[in-house]
PDB file of C-alpha atoms in Angstrom:
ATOM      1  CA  UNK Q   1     -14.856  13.942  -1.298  1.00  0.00           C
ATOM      2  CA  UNK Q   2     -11.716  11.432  -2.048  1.00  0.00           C
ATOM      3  CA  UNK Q   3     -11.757   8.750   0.584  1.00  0.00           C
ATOM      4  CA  UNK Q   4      -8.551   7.519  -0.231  1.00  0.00           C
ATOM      5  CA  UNK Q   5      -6.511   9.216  -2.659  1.00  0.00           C
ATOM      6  CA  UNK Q   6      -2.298   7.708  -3.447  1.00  0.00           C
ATOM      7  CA  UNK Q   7       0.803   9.783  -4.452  1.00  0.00           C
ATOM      8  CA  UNK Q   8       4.431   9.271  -4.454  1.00  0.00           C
ATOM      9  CA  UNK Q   9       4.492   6.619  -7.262  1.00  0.00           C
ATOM     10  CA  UNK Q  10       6.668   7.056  -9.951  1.00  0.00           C
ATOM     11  CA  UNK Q  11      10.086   5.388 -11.210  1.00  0.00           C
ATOM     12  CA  UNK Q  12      13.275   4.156  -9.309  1.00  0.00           C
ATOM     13  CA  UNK Q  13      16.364   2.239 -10.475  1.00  0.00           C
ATOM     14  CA  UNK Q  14      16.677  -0.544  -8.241  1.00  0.00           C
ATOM     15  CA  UNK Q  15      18.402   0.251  -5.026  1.00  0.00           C
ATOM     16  CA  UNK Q  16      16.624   2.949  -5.294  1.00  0.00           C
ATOM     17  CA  UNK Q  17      13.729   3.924  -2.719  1.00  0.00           C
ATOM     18  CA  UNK Q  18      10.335   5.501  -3.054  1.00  0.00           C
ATOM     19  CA  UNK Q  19       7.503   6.959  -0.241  1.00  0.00           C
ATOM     20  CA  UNK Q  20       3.793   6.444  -1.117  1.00  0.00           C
ATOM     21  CA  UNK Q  21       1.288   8.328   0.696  1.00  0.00           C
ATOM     22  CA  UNK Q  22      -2.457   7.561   0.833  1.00  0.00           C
ATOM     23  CA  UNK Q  23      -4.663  10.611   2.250  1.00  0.00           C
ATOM     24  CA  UNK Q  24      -7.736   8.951   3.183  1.00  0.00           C
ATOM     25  CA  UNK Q  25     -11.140  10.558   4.623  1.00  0.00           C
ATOM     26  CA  UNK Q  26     -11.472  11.155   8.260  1.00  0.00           C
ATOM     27  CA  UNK Q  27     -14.264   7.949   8.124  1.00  0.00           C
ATOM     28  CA  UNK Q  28     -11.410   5.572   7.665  1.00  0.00           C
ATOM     29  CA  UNK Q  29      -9.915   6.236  11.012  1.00  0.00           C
ATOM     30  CA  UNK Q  30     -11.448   3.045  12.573  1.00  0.00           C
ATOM     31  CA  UNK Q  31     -10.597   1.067   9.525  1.00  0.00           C
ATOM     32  CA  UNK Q  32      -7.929  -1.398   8.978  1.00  0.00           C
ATOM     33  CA  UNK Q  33      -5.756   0.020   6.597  1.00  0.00           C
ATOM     34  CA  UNK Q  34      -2.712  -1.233   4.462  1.00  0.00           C
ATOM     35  CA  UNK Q  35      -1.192  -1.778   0.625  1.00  0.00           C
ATOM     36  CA  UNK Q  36      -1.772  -4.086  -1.906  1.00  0.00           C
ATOM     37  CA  UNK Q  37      -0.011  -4.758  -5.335  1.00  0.00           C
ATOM     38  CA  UNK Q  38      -0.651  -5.544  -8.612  1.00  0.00           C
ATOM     39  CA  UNK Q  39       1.570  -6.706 -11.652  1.00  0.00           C
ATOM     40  CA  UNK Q  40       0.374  -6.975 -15.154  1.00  0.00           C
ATOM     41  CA  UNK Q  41      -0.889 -10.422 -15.711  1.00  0.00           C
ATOM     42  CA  UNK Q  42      -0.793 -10.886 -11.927  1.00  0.00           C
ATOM     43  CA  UNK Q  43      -3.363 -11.042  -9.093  1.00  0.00           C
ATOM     44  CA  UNK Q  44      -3.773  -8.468  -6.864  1.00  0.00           C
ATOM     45  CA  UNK Q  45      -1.341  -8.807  -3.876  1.00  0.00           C
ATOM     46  CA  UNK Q  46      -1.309  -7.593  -0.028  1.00  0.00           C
ATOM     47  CA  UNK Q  47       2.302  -5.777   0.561  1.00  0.00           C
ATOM     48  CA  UNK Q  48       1.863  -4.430   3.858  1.00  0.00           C
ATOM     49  CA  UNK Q  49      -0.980  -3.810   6.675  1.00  0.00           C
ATOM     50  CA  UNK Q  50      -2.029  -4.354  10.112  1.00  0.00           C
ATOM     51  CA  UNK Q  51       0.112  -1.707  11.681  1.00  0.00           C
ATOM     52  CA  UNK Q  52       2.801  -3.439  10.857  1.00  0.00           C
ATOM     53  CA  UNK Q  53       2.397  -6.867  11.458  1.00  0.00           C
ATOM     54  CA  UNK Q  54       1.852  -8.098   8.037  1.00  0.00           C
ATOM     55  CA  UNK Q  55       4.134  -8.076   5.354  1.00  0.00           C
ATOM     56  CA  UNK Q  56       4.410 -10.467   2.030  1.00  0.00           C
ATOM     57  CA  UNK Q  57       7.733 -12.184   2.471  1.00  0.00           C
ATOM     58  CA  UNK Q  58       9.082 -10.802  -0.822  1.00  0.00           C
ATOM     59  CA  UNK Q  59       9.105  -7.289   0.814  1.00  0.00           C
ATOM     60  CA  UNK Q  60      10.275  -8.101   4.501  1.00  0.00           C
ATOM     61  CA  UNK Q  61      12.730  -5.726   5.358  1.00  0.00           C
ATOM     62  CA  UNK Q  62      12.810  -3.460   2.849  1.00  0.00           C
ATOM     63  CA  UNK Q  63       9.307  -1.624   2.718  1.00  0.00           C
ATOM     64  CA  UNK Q  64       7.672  -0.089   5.881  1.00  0.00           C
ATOM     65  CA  UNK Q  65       4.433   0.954   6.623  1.00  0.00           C
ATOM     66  CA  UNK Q  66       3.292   3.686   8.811  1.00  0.00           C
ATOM     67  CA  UNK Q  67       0.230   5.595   9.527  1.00  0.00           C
ATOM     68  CA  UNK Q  68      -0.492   9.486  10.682  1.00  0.00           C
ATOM     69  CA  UNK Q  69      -4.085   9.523  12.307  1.00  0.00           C
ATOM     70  CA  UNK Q  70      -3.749  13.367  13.073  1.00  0.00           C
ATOM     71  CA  UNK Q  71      -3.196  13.811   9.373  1.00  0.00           C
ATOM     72  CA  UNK Q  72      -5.222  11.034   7.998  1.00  0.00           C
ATOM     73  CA  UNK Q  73      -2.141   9.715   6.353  1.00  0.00           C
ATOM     74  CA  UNK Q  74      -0.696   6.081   4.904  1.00  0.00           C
ATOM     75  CA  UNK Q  75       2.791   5.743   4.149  1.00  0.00           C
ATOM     76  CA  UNK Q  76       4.259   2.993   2.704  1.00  0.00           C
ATOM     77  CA  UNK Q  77       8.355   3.282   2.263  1.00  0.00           C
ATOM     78  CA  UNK Q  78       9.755   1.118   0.086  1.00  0.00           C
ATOM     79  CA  UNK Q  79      13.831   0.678   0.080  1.00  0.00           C
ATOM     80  CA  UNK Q  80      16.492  -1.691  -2.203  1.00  0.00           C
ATOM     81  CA  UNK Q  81      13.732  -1.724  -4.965  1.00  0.00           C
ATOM     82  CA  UNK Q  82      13.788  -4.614  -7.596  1.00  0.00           C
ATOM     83  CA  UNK Q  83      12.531  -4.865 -10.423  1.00  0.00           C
ATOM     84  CA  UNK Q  84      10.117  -7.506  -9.850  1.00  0.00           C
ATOM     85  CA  UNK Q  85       8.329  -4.823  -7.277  1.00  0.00           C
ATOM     86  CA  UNK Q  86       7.050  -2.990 -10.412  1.00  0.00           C
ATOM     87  CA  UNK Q  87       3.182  -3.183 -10.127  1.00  0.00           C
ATOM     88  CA  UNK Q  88       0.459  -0.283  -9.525  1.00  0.00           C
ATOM     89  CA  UNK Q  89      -0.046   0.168  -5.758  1.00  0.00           C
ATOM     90  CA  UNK Q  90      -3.284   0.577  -4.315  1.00  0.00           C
ATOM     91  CA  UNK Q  91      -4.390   2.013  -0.892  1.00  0.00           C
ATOM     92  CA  UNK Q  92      -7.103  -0.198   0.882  1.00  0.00           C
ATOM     93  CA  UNK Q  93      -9.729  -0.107   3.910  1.00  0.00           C
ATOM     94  CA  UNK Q  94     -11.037  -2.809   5.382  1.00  0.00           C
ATOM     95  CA  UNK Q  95     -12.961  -4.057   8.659  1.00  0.00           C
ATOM     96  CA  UNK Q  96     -11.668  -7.210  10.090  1.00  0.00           C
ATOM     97  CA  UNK Q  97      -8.601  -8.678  10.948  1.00  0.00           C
ATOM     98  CA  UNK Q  98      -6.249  -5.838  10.270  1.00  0.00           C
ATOM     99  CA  UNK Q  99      -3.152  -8.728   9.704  1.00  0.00           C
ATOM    100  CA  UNK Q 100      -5.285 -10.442   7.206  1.00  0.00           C
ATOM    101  CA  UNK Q 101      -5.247  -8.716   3.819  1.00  0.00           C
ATOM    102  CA  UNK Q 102      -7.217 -10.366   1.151  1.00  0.00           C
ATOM    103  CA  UNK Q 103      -8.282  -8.291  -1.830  1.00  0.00           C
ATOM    104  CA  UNK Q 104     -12.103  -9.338  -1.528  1.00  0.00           C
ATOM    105  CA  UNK Q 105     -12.678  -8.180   2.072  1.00  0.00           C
ATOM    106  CA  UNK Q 106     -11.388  -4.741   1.673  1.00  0.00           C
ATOM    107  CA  UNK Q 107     -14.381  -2.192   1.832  1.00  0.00           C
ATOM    108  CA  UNK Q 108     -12.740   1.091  -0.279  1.00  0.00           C
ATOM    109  CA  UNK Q 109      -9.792   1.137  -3.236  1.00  0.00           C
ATOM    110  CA  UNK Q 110      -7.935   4.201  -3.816  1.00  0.00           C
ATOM    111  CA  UNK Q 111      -7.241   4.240  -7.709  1.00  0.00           C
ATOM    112  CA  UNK Q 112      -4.159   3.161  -7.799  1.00  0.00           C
ATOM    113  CA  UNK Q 113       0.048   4.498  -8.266  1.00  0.00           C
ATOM    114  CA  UNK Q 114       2.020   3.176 -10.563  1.00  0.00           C
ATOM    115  CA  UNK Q 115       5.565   2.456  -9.671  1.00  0.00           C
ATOM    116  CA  UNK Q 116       8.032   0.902 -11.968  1.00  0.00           C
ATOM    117  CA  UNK Q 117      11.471  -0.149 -10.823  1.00  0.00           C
ATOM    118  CA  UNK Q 118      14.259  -0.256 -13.875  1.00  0.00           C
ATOM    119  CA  UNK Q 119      18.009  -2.016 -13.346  1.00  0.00           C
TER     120      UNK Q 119
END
């Protein structure tokens, strides 16, 4: 069984917007959940978590995150894309401070989306 499985990666010119989804398994439901980024070259990033209340400065009002418990669903929209927002995005569970997202406490990866952002 996938516990937590991304889509909806893919390319956008910038201004441009794109939804990810991460499907995760039913076990999750209790977990803190959210979206981290990472850039060649670059450490690994939290974009967006704790329902909301978190999100990296460089994305603040432009990407929103959401979550469907009947569906077992993570959505992360992302509007006015730049460039720099290129990086694979990864789907994350954690236990913990929901608000805090720091790569090493999160319990379960999902492999990854890739989403590249052109001018």
């Amino acid at each position: 069984q996938v516990q937590l499985e991304e889509s909806g990666g893919g390319s956008a010119q910038a201004g441009g917007s794109l939804r990810l989804s991460c499907a995760y398994a039913r076990g999750y439901s209790a977990y803190c959940m959210g979206w981290f980024r990472q850039a060649p070259g670059k450490e690994r990033e939290g974009v967006a978590g704790g329902a909301g209340r978190y999100y990296a400065d460089s994305v603040k009002g432009r990407f929103t995150i959401s979550r469907d418990g009947a569906k077992n669903t993570l959505y992360l929209l992302m509007n006015n894309l730049k460039p720099e927002d290129t990086a694979m995005y990864y789907c994350a569970a954690w236990r913990g401070g929901c608000s805090v997202l720091t790569p090493s406490l999160v319990s379960r990866w999902g492999q990854g989306t890739q989403v590249t952002v052109s001018t």
